[in-house]
Amino acid sequence: AGVYYIQEPSAMAPAEYLMAEPGECILDLCAAPGGKSSQIACSMQGEGLIVCNEIHPARAKILSENIERMGVCNALVTNETPQKLSDNFREYFDRILVDAENCAARQAEILDCAAEMLKPGGRLVYSTCTFAPTENEGSISRFLERHPEFSILPVEKKDGMMPGVPAWTEHPADGLEHTIRLWPHHLK
């Protein structure tokens, strides 16, 4: 009937750590195919606005179809670059999810745009689907060098979640051990 979306717990963790609440303005910046956006929308209970963005047109079409199929009534699906969004949504969003792929340089651009769009005191959750330290601990450390107004918040780690490894990056940021690594052999 199209009323559920199957995800692994590891794929659901970033949206859980976003801690979206009803009435907020949320941005899922790299949203296709829409599983995390649907999960965030569920937390919002139909109140507020979730902007689901996907830069690739074909993936944005799939995202739009999934958001519609899931019956999310408070979503806006966009097909824009992070730069164009940041030009129009300065300090607009309460919370932003960046579930980034590709390379560390591209992730840096996306994170910088997200920082411009986040309201002061807001929450930014960054996740990747790679084990590469340069795209994880390295990206976070470089981001915090560029944006000292941000800091890493300690969060509860569930069974099988491991801390980030500061030694795996050249200039580790303070608090990097509060980040989370998910290893298949540690999770059920």
Backbone as a printed PyTorch tensor [residue, N CA C, xyz], in Angstrom:
tensor([[[  0.8220,  -1.2040,   0.0000],
         [  0.0000,   0.0000,   0.0000],
         [  0.8600,   1.2600,   0.0000]],

        [[  2.1680,   1.1070,   0.1420],
         [  3.0520,   2.2640,   0.1030],
         [  3.0400,   3.0960,   1.3560]],

        [[  2.7520,   2.5040,   2.5000],
         [  2.6530,   3.2890,   3.7340],
         [  3.8190,   3.0590,   4.6780]],

        [[  4.8510,   2.3770,   4.2260],
         [  6.0330,   2.2440,   5.0620],
         [  7.2790,   2.2520,   4.1870]],

        [[  8.4140,   2.5230,   4.8260],
         [  9.6840,   2.6350,   4.1270],
         [ 10.7040,   1.8920,   4.9690]],

        [[ 11.2630,   0.8250,   4.4430],
         [ 12.1860,  -0.0170,   5.2020],
         [ 13.5840,   0.5900,   5.1950]],

        [[ 14.1680,   0.7160,   6.4010],
         [ 15.5400,   1.1880,   6.5520],
         [ 16.2250,   0.3700,   7.6410]],

        [[ 17.5390,   0.2630,   7.5310],
         [ 18.3100,  -0.3510,   8.5920],
         [ 18.4430,   0.6440,   9.7420]],

        [[ 18.6400,   0.1490,  10.9640],
         [ 18.8400,   1.0760,  12.0960],
         [ 19.9830,   2.0610,  11.8680]],

        [[ 21.0600,   1.6370,  11.1930],
         [ 22.1710,   2.5570,  10.9440],
         [ 21.7480,   3.7040,  10.0250]],

        [[ 20.8380,   3.4500,   9.0960],
         [ 20.3480,   4.5050,   8.2150],
         [ 19.3740,   5.4340,   8.9470]],

        [[ 18.7550,   4.9260,   9.9960],
         [ 17.7900,   5.7220,  10.7550],
         [ 18.4540,   6.6020,  11.8200]],

        [[ 19.6670,   6.2750,  12.2210],
         [ 20.3370,   6.9950,  13.3060],
         [ 20.4800,   8.4990,  13.0510]],

        [[ 20.9160,   8.9470,  11.8570],
         [ 21.0680,  10.3990,  11.6670],
         [ 19.7750,  11.1840,  11.9040]],

        [[ 18.6570,  10.6810,  11.4220],
         [ 17.3870,  11.3880,  11.6280],
         [ 16.9900,  11.3850,  13.1000]],

        [[ 17.3000,  10.3110,  13.8120],
         [ 17.0230,  10.2710,  15.2520],
         [ 17.8380,  11.3310,  15.9940]],

        [[ 19.1210,  11.4470,  15.6400],
         [ 19.9830,  12.4310,  16.3010],
         [ 19.6380,  13.8680,  15.9080]],

        [[ 18.9140,  14.0470,  14.8230],
         [ 18.4560,  15.3890,  14.4450],
         [ 17.4600,  15.9230,  15.4700]],

        [[ 16.6610,  15.0160,  16.0490],
         [ 15.6900,  15.3590,  17.0990],
         [ 14.6870,  16.4050,  16.6370]],

        [[ 14.1250,  16.2170,  15.4540],
         [ 13.1260,  17.1440,  14.9100],
         [ 11.8940,  17.1660,  15.7940]],

        [[ 11.2820,  18.3240,  15.8860],
         [ 10.0820,  18.5010,  16.7050],
         [  8.9930,  19.1860,  15.8810]],

        [[  7.7360,  18.9670,  16.2470],
         [  6.6420,  19.6290,  15.5500],
         [  6.8070,  21.1520,  15.5510]],

        [[  6.4740,  21.7730,  14.4300],
         [  6.5040,  23.2270,  14.3320],
         [  7.8180,  23.8120,  13.8600]],

        [[  8.8550,  22.9970,  13.7310],
         [ 10.1500,  23.5180,  13.3270],
         [ 10.2820,  23.5760,  11.8100]],

        [[ 11.3020,  24.3070,  11.3510],
         [ 11.6860,  24.3280,   9.9430],
         [ 12.9360,  23.4730,   9.8130]],

        [[ 12.8270,  22.3960,   9.0440],
         [ 13.8940,  21.4060,   8.9190],
         [ 14.3290,  21.3290,   7.4640]],

        [[ 15.6240,  21.1260,   7.2470],
         [ 16.1620,  20.9050,   5.9050],
         [ 16.8810,  19.5680,   5.8710]],

        [[ 16.4680,  18.7150,   4.9500],
         [ 17.2090,  17.5050,   4.6150],
         [ 17.8990,  17.8390,   3.3010]],

        [[ 19.1880,  18.1780,   3.3850],
         [ 19.8870,  18.7960,   2.2570],
         [ 20.2340,  17.8290,   1.1320]],

        [[ 20.4640,  16.5660,   1.4560],
         [ 20.8090,  15.5430,   0.4530],
         [ 19.8020,  14.4150,   0.6170]],

        [[ 18.5540,  14.6460,   0.2600],
         [ 17.4270,  13.8670,   0.7620],
         [ 17.0550,  12.5930,   0.0060]],

        [[ 17.4270,  12.4410,  -1.2480],
         [ 16.9740,  11.2530,  -1.9980],
         [ 17.5700,   9.9800,  -1.3960]],

        [[ 16.8040,   8.9110,  -1.3680],
         [ 15.4810,   8.7070,  -1.9560],
         [ 14.3100,   9.1150,  -1.0570]],

        [[ 14.5660,   9.5210,   0.1880],
         [ 13.4850,  10.0460,   1.0150],
         [ 13.2110,   9.3120,   2.3120]],

        [[ 13.9440,   8.2640,   2.6070],
         [ 13.7070,   7.5210,   3.8400],
         [ 13.9100,   8.3590,   5.0850]],

        [[ 15.0040,   9.1060,   5.1310],
         [ 15.2850,   9.9400,   6.3030],
         [ 14.2940,  11.1040,   6.3810]],

        [[ 13.9290,  11.6730,   5.2290],
         [ 12.9300,  12.7550,   5.2200],
         [ 11.5950,  12.2650,   5.7760]],

        [[ 11.1910,  11.0640,   5.3730],
         [  9.9340,  10.4910,   5.8830],
         [ 10.0020,  10.2850,   7.3820]],

        [[ 11.1410,   9.8210,   7.8490],
         [ 11.3410,   9.6090,   9.2830],
         [ 11.2950,  10.9400,  10.0420]],

        [[ 11.9310,  11.9560,   9.5110],
         [ 11.9090,  13.2870,  10.1270],
         [ 10.4810,  13.8220,  10.1500]],

        [[  9.7720,  13.6790,   9.0370],
         [  8.3820,  14.1550,   8.9460],
         [  7.5110,  13.4860,   9.9930]],

        [[  7.7520,  12.2210,  10.2570],
         [  6.9950,  11.5010,  11.2880],
         [  7.1960,  12.1660,  12.6490]],

        [[  8.4210,  12.5520,  12.9650],
         [  8.7070,  13.2380,  14.2300],
         [  8.0210,  14.5990,  14.3040]],

        [[  7.8150,  15.2220,  13.1610],
         [  7.2110,  16.5560,  13.1150],
         [  5.6860,  16.5130,  13.2350]],

        [[  5.0870,  15.3490,  13.0720],
         [  3.6470,  15.1560,  13.2570],
         [  2.7970,  16.1120,  12.4080]],

        [[  3.2750,  16.4140,  11.2050],
         [  2.5050,  17.2580,  10.2920],
         [  2.5680,  18.7450,  10.5940]],

        [[  3.3620,  19.1500,  11.5760],
         [  3.4660,  20.5650,  11.9540],
         [  4.8500,  21.0940,  11.6170]],

        [[  4.9140,  22.2820,  11.0430],
         [  6.1740,  22.8710,  10.6340],
         [  6.4220,  22.6100,   9.1610]],

        [[  7.6760,  22.7620,   8.7440],
         [  8.0440,  22.6110,   7.3430],
         [  9.3060,  21.7810,   7.2410]],

        [[  9.2900,  20.7910,   6.3560],
         [ 10.5040,  20.0580,   6.0210],
         [ 10.7910,  20.2710,   4.5440]],

        [[ 11.9620,  20.8310,   4.2760],
         [ 12.4240,  21.0260,   2.9050],
         [ 13.3410,  19.8520,   2.5910]],

        [[ 12.9630,  19.0940,   1.5740],
         [ 13.7040,  17.9040,   1.1500],
         [ 14.3750,  18.2420,  -0.1690]],

        [[ 15.6910,  18.3610,  -0.1530],
         [ 16.4060,  18.7930,  -1.3470],
         [ 17.2400,  17.6630,  -1.9270]],

        [[ 17.2940,  17.6300,  -3.2440],
         [ 18.1730,  16.6960,  -3.9620],
         [ 18.6840,  17.3960,  -5.2050]],

        [[ 19.9960,  17.4520,  -5.3600],
         [ 20.6150,  18.1910,  -6.4600],
         [ 20.4530,  17.4920,  -7.8110]],

        [[ 20.3830,  16.1620,  -7.8410],
         [ 20.2810,  15.4220,  -9.0980],
         [ 18.8120,  15.2730,  -9.5020]],

        [[ 18.4280,  15.7470, -10.6880],
         [ 17.0210,  15.7440, -11.0990],
         [ 16.3390,  14.3770, -11.0480]],

        [[ 16.9970,  13.3360, -11.5260],
         [ 16.3620,  12.0100, -11.5310],
         [ 16.1150,  11.5250, -10.1040]],

        [[ 17.0630,  11.7740,  -9.2230],
         [ 16.8950,  11.3790,  -7.8130],
         [ 15.8540,  12.2690,  -7.1220]],

        [[ 15.7590,  13.5370,  -7.5290],
         [ 14.7420,  14.4300,  -6.9630],
         [ 13.3390,  13.9430,  -7.3260]],

        [[ 13.1880,  13.3840,  -8.5220],
         [ 11.8870,  12.8360,  -8.9350],
         [ 11.5110,  11.6530,  -8.0460]],

        [[ 12.4550,  10.7730,  -7.7780],
         [ 12.2070,   9.6340,  -6.8880],
         [ 11.8830,  10.1230,  -5.4810]],

        [[ 12.6150,  11.1170,  -5.0110],
         [ 12.3600,  11.7120,  -3.6980],
         [ 10.9380,  12.2460,  -3.6260]],

        [[ 10.5310,  13.0020,  -4.6430],
         [  9.1930,  13.5730,  -4.6700],
         [  8.1190,  12.4810,  -4.6400]],

        [[  8.3350,  11.4300,  -5.4160],
         [  7.3780,  10.3190,  -5.4390],
         [  7.2710,   9.6460,  -4.0720]],

        [[  8.3990,   9.4430,  -3.4110],
         [  8.3760,   8.8010,  -2.0920],
         [  7.7280,   9.6800,  -1.0310]],

        [[  7.9930,  10.9740,  -1.0630],
         [  7.3720,  11.8930,  -0.0990],
         [  5.8580,  11.9120,  -0.2940]],

        [[  5.4270,  11.9400,  -1.5530],
         [  3.9870,  11.9130,  -1.8410],
         [  3.3710,  10.5800,  -1.4090]],

        [[  4.0360,   9.4820,  -1.7530],
         [  3.5190,   8.1470,  -1.4130],
         [  3.3880,   7.9610,   0.0990]],

        [[  4.3170,   8.5610,   0.8500],
         [  4.2840,   8.4370,   2.3080],
         [  3.2640,   9.3850,   2.9480]],

        [[  2.6510,  10.2440,   2.1540],
         [  1.6100,  11.1290,   2.6740],
         [  2.1380,  12.2660,   3.5250]],

        [[  3.3700,  12.6830,   3.2720],
         [  3.9460,  13.7980,   4.0350],
         [  3.3280,  15.0900,   3.5200]],

        [[  2.5470,  15.7450,   4.3820],
         [  1.7800,  16.9180,   3.9440],
         [  2.4980,  18.2490,   4.2090]],

        [[  3.5810,  18.2310,   4.9660],
         [  4.2630,  19.4880,   5.3090],
         [  5.6570,  19.5490,   4.6870]],

        [[  5.8230,  18.9200,   3.5170],
         [  7.1230,  18.8750,   2.8510],
         [  7.1290,  19.7100,   1.5750]],

        [[  8.2990,  20.2430,   1.2950],
         [  8.5810,  20.9220,   0.0350],
         [  9.7910,  20.2250,  -0.5590]],

        [[  9.6470,  19.6640,  -1.7350],
         [ 10.7590,  18.9950,  -2.3970],
         [ 11.3930,  19.9770,  -3.3680]],

        [[ 12.7120,  20.1460,  -3.2400],
         [ 13.4440,  21.0570,  -4.1120],
         [ 14.5480,  20.3090,  -4.8410]],

        [[ 14.9590,  20.8690,  -5.9710],
         [ 16.0240,  20.3150,  -6.8010],
         [ 16.9990,  21.4590,  -7.0730]],

        [[ 17.7790,  21.7880,  -6.0410],
         [ 18.6750,  22.9410,  -6.1110],
         [ 20.0700,  22.5800,  -5.6170]],

        [[ 21.0280,  23.4470,  -5.9140],
         [ 22.3640,  23.2970,  -5.3430],
         [ 22.3270,  23.8250,  -3.9150]],

        [[ 23.1830,  23.3080,  -3.0460],
         [ 23.2590,  23.8670,  -1.6960],
         [ 23.5740,  25.3650,  -1.7140]],

        [[ 24.4010,  25.7990,  -2.6600],
         [ 24.7560,  27.2190,  -2.7530],
         [ 23.5260,  28.0830,  -3.0300]],

        [[ 22.6850,  27.6590,  -3.9570],
         [ 21.4950,  28.4540,  -4.2830],
         [ 20.5360,  28.4930,  -3.0930]],

        [[ 20.3880,  27.3640,  -2.4120],
         [ 19.5320,  27.3500,  -1.2190],
         [ 20.0750,  28.2840,  -0.1460]],

        [[ 21.3940,  28.2570,   0.0540],
         [ 21.9690,  29.1050,   1.1040],
         [ 21.8540,  30.5910,   0.7670]],

        [[ 21.8010,  30.9230,  -0.5170],
         [ 21.5830,  32.3240,  -0.9170],
         [ 20.1970,  32.8150,  -0.5180]],

        [[ 19.2320,  31.8890,  -0.4340],
         [ 17.8420,  32.2710,  -0.1720],
         [ 17.3280,  31.9180,   1.2230]],

        [[ 18.0520,  31.1200,   1.9680],
         [ 17.5810,  30.6560,   3.2790],
         [ 18.6110,  30.9090,   4.3770]],

        [[ 19.1680,  32.0780,   4.4560],
         [ 20.1590,  32.3980,   5.4920],
         [ 19.5250,  32.3040,   6.8810]],

        [[ 20.1890,  31.5440,   7.7470],
         [ 19.7520,  31.3800,   9.1450],
         [ 18.2520,  31.1040,   9.2480]],

        [[ 17.7540,  30.2050,   8.4200],
         [ 16.3260,  29.9360,   8.3250],
         [ 15.8990,  28.6710,   9.0730]],

        [[ 16.7220,  27.6400,   9.0320],
         [ 16.3070,  26.3290,   9.5260],
         [ 16.7180,  26.0820,  10.9770]],

        [[ 15.8100,  25.4290,  11.7080],
         [ 16.0970,  25.0440,  13.0900],
         [ 17.0690,  23.8690,  13.1510]],

        [[ 16.9320,  22.9620,  12.1850],
         [ 17.7540,  21.7510,  12.1460],
         [ 18.0150,  21.3860,  10.6870]],

        [[ 19.2280,  20.8770,  10.4540],
         [ 19.6170,  20.4820,   9.1000],
         [ 20.3040,  19.1270,   9.1570]],

        [[ 19.8830,  18.2460,   8.2540],
         [ 20.5410,  16.9490,   8.0780],
         [ 21.3350,  16.9860,   6.7850]],

        [[ 22.6200,  16.6390,   6.8850],
         [ 23.4860,  16.5090,   5.7190],
         [ 23.9630,  15.0670,   5.6930]],

        [[ 23.3590,  14.2690,   4.8360],
         [ 23.7510,  12.8730,   4.6470],
         [ 24.5200,  12.8370,   3.3300]],

        [[ 25.8050,  13.1670,   3.4240],
         [ 26.6070,  13.4620,   2.2360],
         [ 27.2960,  12.2410,   1.6590]],

        [[ 27.5390,  12.3070,   0.3590],
         [ 28.3070,  11.2880,  -0.3480],
         [ 29.3610,  11.9800,  -1.1880]],

        [[ 30.0240,  11.2200,  -2.0020],
         [ 31.0620,  11.7020,  -2.9180],
         [ 32.3910,  11.9380,  -2.2090]],

        [[ 32.9960,  13.1110,  -2.3890],
         [ 34.3470,  13.3350,  -1.8900],
         [ 34.3680,  14.3940,  -0.8010]],

        [[ 35.4750,  14.4360,  -0.0720],
         [ 35.6090,  15.3470,   1.0600],
         [ 35.4810,  16.8160,   0.6410]],

        [[ 36.0210,  17.1820,  -0.5150],
         [ 35.9420,  18.5810,  -0.9620],
         [ 34.4970,  18.9880,  -1.1990]],

        [[ 33.7150,  18.1420,  -1.8280],
         [ 32.2930,  18.4400,  -2.0680],
         [ 31.5310,  18.5110,  -0.7490]],

        [[ 31.8600,  17.6090,   0.1800],
         [ 31.2100,  17.6260,   1.4890],
         [ 31.4810,  18.9390,   2.2150]],

        [[ 32.6910,  19.4760,   2.0680],
         [ 33.0350,  20.7470,   2.7090],
         [ 32.1350,  21.8700,   2.2000]],

        [[ 31.9220,  21.9170,   0.8920],
         [ 31.0410,  22.9400,   0.3100],
         [ 29.6140,  22.8020,   0.8400]],

        [[ 29.1330,  21.5610,   0.8910],
         [ 27.7710,  21.3120,   1.3720],
         [ 27.6440,  21.7350,   2.8290]],

        [[ 28.6160,  21.3510,   3.6580],
         [ 28.5680,  21.7190,   5.0850],
         [ 28.6410,  23.2290,   5.2840]],

        [[ 29.4650,  23.9150,   4.4950],
         [ 29.5490,  25.3750,   4.6100],
         [ 28.2120,  26.0260,   4.2690]],

        [[ 27.5410,  25.5290,   3.2460],
         [ 26.2170,  26.0510,   2.8950],
         [ 25.2140,  25.7640,   4.0070]],

        [[ 25.2750,  24.5650,   4.5660],
         [ 24.3760,  24.2150,   5.6730],
         [ 24.5940,  25.1490,   6.8530]],

        [[ 25.8380,  25.4700,   7.1580],
         [ 26.1360,  26.3730,   8.2740],
         [ 25.4900,  27.7410,   8.0670]],

        [[ 25.4600,  28.2160,   6.8250],
         [ 24.8440,  29.5080,   6.5190],
         [ 23.3290,  29.4750,   6.6910]],

        [[ 22.7270,  28.3140,   6.4920],
         [ 21.2650,  28.2110,   6.5500],
         [ 20.7250,  27.8830,   7.9320]],

        [[ 21.5950,  27.5080,   8.8760],
         [ 21.1560,  27.1160,  10.2070],
         [ 20.9770,  28.3340,  11.1050]],

        [[ 19.8540,  28.3630,  11.8120],
         [ 19.6250,  29.4330,  12.7810],
         [ 20.6600,  29.3320,  13.9030]],

        [[ 21.0440,  30.4510,  14.5070],
         [ 21.9240,  30.3690,  15.6690],
         [ 21.2950,  29.4680,  16.7450]],

        [[ 22.0930,  28.5780,  17.2840],
         [ 21.5880,  27.6440,  18.2860],
         [ 20.9380,  26.4060,  17.6970]],

        [[ 20.9100,  26.2980,  16.3690],
         [ 20.2870,  25.1460,  15.7070],
         [ 21.1660,  23.9180,  15.7690]],

        [[ 20.6640,  22.8280,  15.2030],
         [ 21.3800,  21.5490,  15.2150],
         [ 21.6480,  21.1040,  13.7880]],

        [[ 22.9100,  20.7510,  13.5240],
         [ 23.3400,  20.2250,  12.2430],
         [ 23.8360,  18.8000,  12.4690]],

        [[ 23.2600,  17.8470,  11.7650],
         [ 23.6970,  16.4540,  11.8390],
         [ 24.3340,  16.0990,  10.5040]],

        [[ 25.5610,  15.5980,  10.5770],
         [ 26.3270,  15.2150,   9.3850],
         [ 26.5710,  13.7190,   9.4330]],

        [[ 26.2460,  13.0330,   8.3460],
         [ 26.5120,  11.5990,   8.2720],
         [ 26.9940,  11.2460,   6.8770]],

        [[ 27.7200,  10.1380,   6.7930],
         [ 28.1880,   9.6350,   5.5100],
         [ 27.9430,   8.1270,   5.4580]],

        [[ 28.1360,   7.5670,   4.2860],
         [ 28.0370,   6.1160,   4.0950],
         [ 29.4070,   5.5530,   3.7500]],

        [[ 30.4470,   6.1280,   4.3130],
         [ 31.8110,   5.6850,   4.0370],
         [ 32.5620,   5.4670,   5.3380]],

        [[ 33.6010,   4.6670,   5.2780],
         [ 34.4700,   4.4660,   6.4370],
         [ 35.6960,   5.3690,   6.3630]],

        [[ 35.8880,   6.1170,   5.2830],
         [ 37.0910,   6.9220,   5.0480],
         [ 37.2390,   8.0270,   6.0860]],

        [[ 38.3200,   8.0210,   6.8490],
         [ 38.5320,   9.0680,   7.8580],
         [ 38.5360,  10.4810,   7.2770]],

        [[ 39.0460,  10.6630,   6.0630],
         [ 39.0840,  12.0120,   5.4830],
         [ 37.6800,  12.5760,   5.2830]],

        [[ 36.6820,  11.7090,   5.0420],
         [ 35.3070,  12.1610,   4.8340],
         [ 34.4950,  12.1690,   6.1350]],

        [[ 35.0610,  11.6780,   7.2030],
         [ 34.3530,  11.6150,   8.4880],
         [ 35.0480,  12.5000,   9.5110]],

        [[ 35.9620,  11.9520,  10.2790],
         [ 36.6720,  12.7480,  11.2750],
         [ 37.3740,  13.9410,  10.6390]],

        [[ 37.9500,  13.7250,   9.4430],
         [ 38.6360,  14.8110,   8.7390],
         [ 37.6870,  15.9210,   8.3180]],

        [[ 36.5530,  15.5630,   7.7210],
         [ 35.5770,  16.5860,   7.2970],
         [ 35.0570,  17.3780,   8.4830]],

        [[ 34.7720,  16.6880,   9.5670],
         [ 34.2590,  17.3720,  10.7570],
         [ 35.3140,  18.3130,  11.3330]],

        [[ 36.5480,  17.8450,  11.4290],
         [ 37.6240,  18.6890,  11.9780],
         [ 37.8570,  19.9230,  11.1090]],

        [[ 37.8880,  19.7410,   9.7980],
         [ 38.0870,  20.8930,   8.9020],
         [ 36.9020,  21.8600,   8.9810]],

        [[ 35.6880,  21.3270,   9.0930],
         [ 34.5010,  22.1740,   9.2330],
         [ 34.6000,  23.0270,  10.4970]],

        [[ 34.9900,  22.4150,  11.5980],
         [ 35.0800,  23.1570,  12.8630],
         [ 36.2120,  24.1840,  12.8470]],

        [[ 37.2550,  23.9580,  12.0640],
         [ 38.2980,  24.9790,  11.8850],
         [ 37.7240,  26.1910,  11.1680]],

        [[ 36.8740,  25.9470,  10.1610],
         [ 36.2700,  27.0370,   9.3890],
         [ 35.1190,  27.7100,  10.1400]],

        [[ 34.4880,  26.9700,  11.0610],
         [ 33.2970,  27.4550,  11.7610],
         [ 33.4360,  27.2360,  13.2670]],

        [[ 34.2530,  28.0520,  13.9200],
         [ 34.4740,  27.8610,  15.3730],
         [ 33.2290,  28.1180,  16.2190]],

        [[ 32.1810,  28.6900,  15.6250],
         [ 30.9290,  28.8960,  16.3610],
         [ 30.1670,  27.5870,  16.5700]],

        [[ 30.5810,  26.5220,  15.8990],
         [ 29.9720,  25.2020,  16.0530],
         [ 30.7950,  24.3580,  17.0150]],

        [[ 30.1440,  23.3830,  17.6190],
         [ 30.8490,  22.4230,  18.4710],
         [ 30.1490,  21.0670,  18.3660]],

        [[ 30.8690,  20.0320,  18.7580],
         [ 30.3260,  18.6730,  18.7320],
         [ 29.6340,  18.4140,  20.0630]],

        [[ 28.3750,  18.0080,  19.9900],
         [ 27.6280,  17.6900,  21.2040],
         [ 27.7370,  16.1990,  21.5070]],

        [[ 27.9930,  15.8480,  22.7600],
         [ 27.9580,  14.4280,  23.0980],
         [ 26.5160,  13.9200,  23.0230]],

        [[ 26.3400,  12.7420,  22.4480],
         [ 25.0210,  12.1190,  22.3570],
         [ 25.1370,  10.6850,  22.8560]],

        [[ 24.0110,  10.1300,  23.2400],
         [ 24.0010,   8.7480,  23.7000],
         [ 24.3080,   7.8180,  22.5330]],

        [[ 25.2370,   6.9230,  22.7740],
         [ 25.5600,   5.9130,  21.7710],
         [ 24.8150,   4.6360,  22.1220]],

        [[ 24.1730,   4.0470,  21.1400],
         [ 23.4570,   2.7880,  21.3170],
         [ 24.4420,   1.6240,  21.2320]],

        [[ 23.9930,   0.4340,  21.6000],
         [ 24.8440,  -0.7510,  21.5450],
         [ 25.4570,  -0.9160,  20.1620]],

        [[ 26.7520,  -1.1320,  20.1300],
         [ 27.4510,  -1.3530,  18.8740],
         [ 27.9930,  -0.0970,  18.2240]],

        [[ 27.6020,   1.0730,  18.7140],
         [ 28.1140,   2.3310,  18.1610],
         [ 29.4690,   2.6280,  18.8020]],

        [[ 30.4310,   2.9780,  17.9700],
         [ 31.7800,   3.2600,  18.4330],
         [ 32.0720,   4.7560,  18.2890]],

        [[ 32.9820,   5.2780,  19.1160],
         [ 33.3330,   6.6940,  18.9700],
         [ 34.1910,   6.9340,  17.7290]],

        [[ 34.1650,   8.1810,  17.2500],
         [ 35.0810,   8.5710,  16.1900],
         [ 36.5030,   8.4710,  16.7040]],

        [[ 37.4650,   8.4330,  15.7790],
         [ 38.8620,   8.2210,  16.1440],
         [ 39.6670,   9.4780,  15.8090]],

        [[ 39.9580,  10.3290,  16.8100],
         [ 40.7050,  11.5590,  16.5440],
         [ 42.0710,  11.3170,  15.8990]],

        [[ 42.7100,  10.2110,  16.2090],
         [ 44.0480,   9.9250,  15.6770],
         [ 44.0340,   9.7030,  14.1650]],

        [[ 42.8740,   9.5200,  13.5670],
         [ 42.7870,   9.2490,  12.1390],
         [ 42.7540,  10.5060,  11.2800]],

        [[ 42.8820,  11.6650,  11.9080],
         [ 42.9120,  12.9060,  11.1270],
         [ 44.0840,  13.7570,  11.5870]],

        [[ 44.5710,  14.5830,  10.6830],
         [ 45.7880,  15.3420,  10.9390],
         [ 45.6390,  16.3670,  12.0660]],

        [[ 44.5440,  17.1090,  12.0690],
         [ 44.2960,  18.1260,  13.0900],
         [ 42.9330,  17.8620,  13.7190]],

        [[ 42.8470,  16.9060,  14.6630],
         [ 41.5400,  16.5410,  15.2190],
         [ 40.8890,  17.6850,  15.9920]],

        [[ 39.6190,  17.8430,  15.7840],
         [ 38.8440,  18.8610,  16.4840],
         [ 38.5650,  18.4110,  17.9120]],

        [[ 38.3630,  19.3780,  18.7910],
         [ 37.9550,  19.0560,  20.1570],
         [ 36.6100,  18.3470,  20.1270]],

        [[ 36.4910,  17.2860,  20.8950],
         [ 35.2270,  16.5740,  21.0010],
         [ 35.0130,  15.5230,  19.9340]],

        [[ 35.9980,  15.2850,  19.0800],
         [ 35.8360,  14.3410,  17.9760],
         [ 35.4820,  12.9340,  18.4650]],

        [[ 35.8680,  12.6140,  19.6840],
         [ 35.5230,  11.3080,  20.2560],
         [ 34.0260,  11.1780,  20.5250]],

        [[ 33.2870,  12.2820,  20.4600],
         [ 31.8280,  12.2450,  20.6390],
         [ 31.0940,  11.9180,  19.3400]],

        [[ 31.8260,  11.8940,  18.2180],
         [ 31.2000,  11.4800,  16.9680],
         [ 30.9780,   9.9670,  17.0200]],

        [[ 30.2660,   9.4520,  16.0400],
         [ 29.8920,   8.0320,  16.0720],
         [ 30.3250,   7.3540,  14.7790]],

        [[ 30.9200,   6.1850,  14.9470],
         [ 31.2490,   5.3050,  13.8220],
         [ 30.4120,   4.0480,  13.9580]],

        [[ 29.8520,   3.6260,  12.8490],
         [ 29.0770,   2.3920,  12.8200],
         [ 29.8350,   1.3620,  11.9960]],

        [[ 30.1970,   0.2880,  12.6330],
         [ 30.9310,  -0.7960,  11.9840],
         [ 30.0060,  -2.0010,  11.8740]],

        [[ 29.9040,  -2.6090,  10.6880],
         [ 29.0030,  -3.7530,  10.5220],
         [ 29.2560,  -4.8890,  11.5180]],

        [[ 30.5010,  -5.1350,  11.8690],
         [ 30.7940,  -6.2410,  12.7750],
         [ 30.5010,  -5.9260,  14.2340]],

        [[ 30.1270,  -4.6840,  14.5440],
         [ 29.7450,  -4.3110,  15.9080],
         [ 28.2360,  -4.1410,  16.0740]],

        [[ 27.5130,  -4.1130,  14.9650],
         [ 26.0630,  -3.8920,  15.0140],
         [ 25.3040,  -5.1570,  14.6760]],

        [[ 24.1370,  -5.2730,  15.2370],
         [ 23.2820,  -6.4440,  14.9320],
         [ 22.3190,  -6.0740,  13.8210]]])
